[in-house]
CSV table of C-alpha atoms in Angstrom, one decimal:
chain,number,residue,atom,x,y,z
A,1,UNK,CA,-9.5,-0.8,20.4
A,2,UNK,CA,-6.7,0.7,18.3
A,3,UNK,CA,-7.5,-1.5,15.4
A,4,UNK,CA,-4.9,-3.1,13.2
A,5,UNK,CA,-1.5,-1.6,14.0
A,6,UNK,CA,1.3,-1.2,11.4
A,7,UNK,CA,4.8,0.0,11.8
A,8,UNK,CA,6.6,1.9,10.6
A,9,UNK,CA,4.2,4.3,8.9
A,10,UNK,CA,6.8,5.6,6.6
A,11,UNK,CA,10.0,3.9,5.4
A,12,UNK,CA,12.6,5.3,3.1
A,13,UNK,CA,15.5,3.1,2.2
A,14,UNK,CA,18.1,2.6,-0.4
A,15,UNK,CA,18.1,0.0,-3.1
A,16,UNK,CA,19.6,-3.3,-1.8
A,17,UNK,CA,18.7,-2.7,1.8
A,18,UNK,CA,16.5,-5.1,3.8
A,19,UNK,CA,13.1,-3.8,4.8
A,20,UNK,CA,10.8,-5.2,7.5
A,21,UNK,CA,7.2,-4.2,7.9
A,22,UNK,CA,5.3,-5.1,11.0
A,23,UNK,CA,1.6,-5.7,11.7
A,24,UNK,CA,-0.4,-6.4,14.8
A,25,UNK,CA,-3.9,-7.7,14.0
A,26,UNK,CA,-7.0,-7.0,16.0
A,27,UNK,CA,-7.2,-9.3,19.0
A,28,UNK,CA,-9.4,-12.3,18.3
A,29,UNK,CA,-9.0,-12.0,14.6
A,30,UNK,CA,-7.5,-15.2,13.2
A,31,UNK,CA,-6.9,-14.3,9.5
A,32,UNK,CA,-4.3,-11.8,8.5
A,33,UNK,CA,-3.7,-10.3,5.0
A,34,UNK,CA,-0.8,-8.3,3.4
A,35,UNK,CA,-1.7,-6.1,0.5
A,36,UNK,CA,0.3,-3.8,-1.7
A,37,UNK,CA,-1.2,-0.6,-3.2
A,38,UNK,CA,0.1,1.1,-6.3
A,39,UNK,CA,-1.4,3.6,-8.7
A,40,UNK,CA,-1.0,1.3,-11.6
A,41,UNK,CA,-2.2,-2.0,-10.0
A,42,UNK,CA,-4.5,-0.9,-7.2
A,43,UNK,CA,-4.7,-3.2,-4.2
A,44,UNK,CA,-3.0,-6.5,-4.7
A,45,UNK,CA,-3.2,-9.4,-2.2
A,46,UNK,CA,0.3,-10.6,-1.4
A,47,UNK,CA,-0.3,-13.3,1.2
A,48,UNK,CA,-2.8,-14.3,3.8
A,49,UNK,CA,-2.6,-16.4,6.9
A,50,UNK,CA,-5.3,-18.3,8.8
A,51,UNK,CA,-4.5,-19.2,12.4
A,52,UNK,CA,-0.9,-18.2,11.8
A,53,UNK,CA,-0.5,-20.5,8.9
A,54,UNK,CA,0.2,-19.1,5.4
A,55,UNK,CA,-2.7,-20.2,3.2
A,56,UNK,CA,-2.1,-18.4,-0.1
A,57,UNK,CA,1.1,-16.7,-1.1
A,58,UNK,CA,0.5,-16.7,-4.8
A,59,UNK,CA,0.6,-12.9,-4.8
A,60,UNK,CA,4.1,-12.6,-3.4
A,61,UNK,CA,6.0,-11.0,-6.3
A,62,UNK,CA,9.2,-12.9,-6.0
A,63,UNK,CA,11.6,-14.6,-3.7
A,64,UNK,CA,12.8,-11.2,-2.4
A,65,UNK,CA,9.5,-11.1,-0.5
A,66,UNK,CA,8.8,-13.2,2.6
A,67,UNK,CA,6.2,-13.1,5.3
A,68,UNK,CA,5.9,-14.7,8.7
A,69,UNK,CA,3.3,-14.9,11.5
A,70,UNK,CA,5.1,-16.4,14.5
A,71,UNK,CA,2.0,-15.9,16.7
A,72,UNK,CA,-1.6,-14.6,16.6
A,73,UNK,CA,-0.7,-11.1,17.4
A,74,UNK,CA,2.2,-10.3,15.1
A,75,UNK,CA,3.3,-10.6,11.5
A,76,UNK,CA,6.1,-9.3,9.4
A,77,UNK,CA,6.6,-8.7,5.7
A,78,UNK,CA,10.3,-8.6,4.7
A,79,UNK,CA,11.8,-7.4,1.4
A,80,UNK,CA,15.4,-8.4,0.9
A,81,UNK,CA,17.0,-6.9,-1.2
A,82,UNK,CA,14.7,-4.0,-1.8
A,83,UNK,CA,14.3,-2.4,-5.3
A,84,UNK,CA,12.8,1.0,-6.4
A,85,UNK,CA,9.9,-0.9,-8.0
A,86,UNK,CA,8.9,-2.1,-4.5
A,87,UNK,CA,7.9,1.5,-3.6
A,88,UNK,CA,4.2,1.4,-2.6
A,89,UNK,CA,1.9,1.5,0.3
A,90,UNK,CA,1.7,-1.8,2.1
A,91,UNK,CA,-1.5,-2.6,4.0
A,92,UNK,CA,-2.1,-5.2,6.6
A,93,UNK,CA,-5.7,-6.3,7.3
A,94,UNK,CA,-7.4,-8.8,9.6
A,95,UNK,CA,-10.7,-10.6,10.0
A,96,UNK,CA,-12.2,-13.2,12.3
A,97,UNK,CA,-13.7,-16.5,11.3
A,98,UNK,CA,-17.2,-16.2,9.9
A,99,UNK,CA,-16.9,-12.5,9.1
A,100,UNK,CA,-16.5,-11.2,5.6
A,101,UNK,CA,-15.4,-7.8,6.7
A,102,UNK,CA,-11.7,-7.0,6.6
A,103,UNK,CA,-10.2,-4.4,9.0
A,104,UNK,CA,-7.3,-2.5,7.5
A,105,UNK,CA,-4.3,-0.9,9.2
A,106,UNK,CA,-3.2,2.6,8.3
A,107,UNK,CA,-0.5,1.3,5.9
A,108,UNK,CA,3.2,1.7,5.6
A,109,UNK,CA,4.4,3.9,2.8
A,110,UNK,CA,7.7,2.5,1.5
A,111,UNK,CA,10.0,4.4,-0.7
A,112,UNK,CA,13.1,2.7,-2.1
A,113,UNK,CA,15.6,5.1,-3.7
B,1,UNK,CA,-9.8,-16.3,-14.3
B,2,UNK,CA,-10.9,-14.4,-11.2
B,3,UNK,CA,-10.8,-10.7,-11.9
B,4,UNK,CA,-12.4,-7.5,-10.8
B,5,UNK,CA,-12.3,-4.6,-13.2
B,6,UNK,CA,-13.0,-0.9,-12.4
B,7,UNK,CA,-12.6,0.8,-15.7
B,8,UNK,CA,-12.4,4.4,-14.4
B,9,UNK,CA,-9.4,5.6,-12.5
B,10,UNK,CA,-11.0,9.0,-11.8
B,11,UNK,CA,-14.6,10.1,-11.8
B,12,UNK,CA,-15.5,13.8,-11.3
B,13,UNK,CA,-19.1,14.9,-10.7
B,14,UNK,CA,-20.7,18.0,-9.4
B,15,UNK,CA,-22.4,18.1,-6.0
B,16,UNK,CA,-26.0,16.9,-6.3
B,17,UNK,CA,-25.4,14.9,-9.5
B,18,UNK,CA,-25.9,11.2,-9.7
B,19,UNK,CA,-22.9,8.9,-9.3
B,20,UNK,CA,-22.2,5.5,-10.7
B,21,UNK,CA,-18.9,3.7,-10.0
B,22,UNK,CA,-18.5,0.8,-12.3
B,23,UNK,CA,-17.4,-2.7,-11.3
B,24,UNK,CA,-17.3,-5.8,-13.4
B,25,UNK,CA,-16.1,-9.2,-12.3
B,26,UNK,CA,-15.0,-12.5,-13.8
B,27,UNK,CA,-15.7,-15.5,-11.6
B,28,UNK,CA,-16.9,-19.0,-12.3
B,29,UNK,CA,-18.8,-19.6,-9.0
B,30,UNK,CA,-21.4,-17.7,-7.1
B,31,UNK,CA,-19.8,-14.3,-6.3
B,32,UNK,CA,-19.6,-12.5,-3.0
B,33,UNK,CA,-19.0,-8.8,-3.7
B,34,UNK,CA,-18.1,-5.8,-1.7
B,35,UNK,CA,-17.3,-2.1,-2.0
B,36,UNK,CA,-14.6,-0.6,0.2
B,37,UNK,CA,-13.9,3.1,0.6
B,38,UNK,CA,-10.8,5.0,1.6
B,39,UNK,CA,-11.4,8.6,2.7
B,40,UNK,CA,-8.5,11.1,2.8
B,41,UNK,CA,-6.3,10.3,5.8
B,42,UNK,CA,-8.5,7.4,6.9
B,43,UNK,CA,-8.2,3.7,6.7
B,44,UNK,CA,-9.7,1.6,4.0
B,45,UNK,CA,-13.1,0.4,5.3
B,46,UNK,CA,-16.1,-1.7,4.2
B,47,UNK,CA,-18.8,0.4,2.6
B,48,UNK,CA,-21.3,-2.3,1.7
B,49,UNK,CA,-21.7,-5.9,0.7
B,50,UNK,CA,-24.1,-7.3,-1.8
B,51,UNK,CA,-25.5,-10.0,0.5
B,52,UNK,CA,-26.8,-7.4,2.9
B,53,UNK,CA,-28.7,-5.5,0.2
B,54,UNK,CA,-28.2,-2.4,2.3
B,55,UNK,CA,-27.9,1.3,1.6
B,56,UNK,CA,-25.0,3.0,3.3
B,57,UNK,CA,-24.5,6.8,3.2
B,58,UNK,CA,-27.0,6.8,0.4
B,59,UNK,CA,-25.0,4.3,-1.7
B,60,UNK,CA,-26.5,1.1,-3.1
B,61,UNK,CA,-25.1,-1.6,-5.3
B,62,UNK,CA,-27.0,-4.3,-7.1
B,63,UNK,CA,-25.4,-7.6,-8.3
B,64,UNK,CA,-26.2,-8.2,-11.9
B,65,UNK,CA,-25.1,-11.8,-12.7
B,66,UNK,CA,-26.1,-11.5,-16.3
B,67,UNK,CA,-23.8,-8.5,-16.9
B,68,UNK,CA,-21.4,-9.7,-14.2
B,69,UNK,CA,-21.5,-6.2,-12.7
B,70,UNK,CA,-21.8,-4.7,-9.2
B,71,UNK,CA,-22.0,-1.0,-9.9
B,72,UNK,CA,-22.1,1.5,-7.0
B,73,UNK,CA,-24.7,4.2,-7.2
B,74,UNK,CA,-25.9,7.3,-5.4
B,75,UNK,CA,-28.6,9.6,-6.7
B,76,UNK,CA,-27.2,12.8,-5.3
B,77,UNK,CA,-23.4,13.1,-4.7
B,78,UNK,CA,-22.1,15.0,-1.7
B,79,UNK,CA,-18.7,16.6,-1.3
B,80,UNK,CA,-17.9,14.2,1.6
B,81,UNK,CA,-18.3,11.3,-0.8
B,82,UNK,CA,-14.9,12.2,-2.4
B,83,UNK,CA,-12.7,9.2,-1.8
B,84,UNK,CA,-11.1,6.2,-3.3
B,85,UNK,CA,-13.5,3.3,-3.9
B,86,UNK,CA,-12.5,-0.3,-4.4
B,87,UNK,CA,-14.7,-3.1,-5.6
B,88,UNK,CA,-13.7,-6.5,-4.2
B,89,UNK,CA,-14.6,-10.2,-4.8
B,90,UNK,CA,-14.3,-12.9,-2.2
B,91,UNK,CA,-13.2,-16.2,-3.6
B,92,UNK,CA,-15.7,-18.8,-2.4
B,93,UNK,CA,-14.6,-21.1,0.4
B,94,UNK,CA,-11.6,-19.0,1.2
B,95,UNK,CA,-10.7,-15.7,2.9
B,96,UNK,CA,-9.0,-14.5,-0.3
B,97,UNK,CA,-10.2,-11.2,-1.7
B,98,UNK,CA,-9.5,-9.8,-5.2
B,99,UNK,CA,-9.7,-6.1,-5.4
B,100,UNK,CA,-10.1,-3.9,-8.4
B,101,UNK,CA,-7.7,-1.1,-9.2
B,102,UNK,CA,-9.9,1.5,-7.6
B,103,UNK,CA,-11.8,4.6,-8.7
B,104,UNK,CA,-11.1,8.0,-7.3
B,105,UNK,CA,-14.3,9.9,-6.9
B,106,UNK,CA,-14.1,13.7,-6.8
B,107,UNK,CA,-17.3,15.6,-6.0
B,108,UNK,CA,-17.0,19.2,-7.0
B,109,UNK,CA,-18.8,22.0,-5.3
């Protein structure tokens, strides 16, 4: 099992551009999480889905951020337009019902210049 | 408010010395707490959970409800323990986790 898969691993873009991050959870896991990691704020939960439905998006910074989960094996996090302060590592994680352990992907390092 | 506080961004200790990574929480219900670890070039992974009362890689953590703390301890640090450590709180009845800001542990030879 490859675990949680994220793409791209690195993304460098210019301010104002649209950025799309992708995640494939572990098969059979029905909860999916998007986190942002920065030096100053640590690991922040942006949004999580249960059975493809967004449950809590209170951590999404602003309307520039949006996330979708069209099916059980795929999710996207989109930033439009991107800003330099969005530079961070974005993690996707998944878990299955009844388990308290989250499995993290390798992360996408986003740099907005 | 639900909050997890890790007061130290960086903790440096010598090999063989005891280690204590501090974690305090603010939560009105019965807390479910975890420690996650991220070794260099590896994924963030679960180290231990308070419910299990287990010792993993020599680390233990005791929930102290009076002090609202869940400090991570190891009696003798090893160089391979160098990593980023996150304390996390699971919000009851949900899959929502609140993470602290993390503590980077450096074990010096």
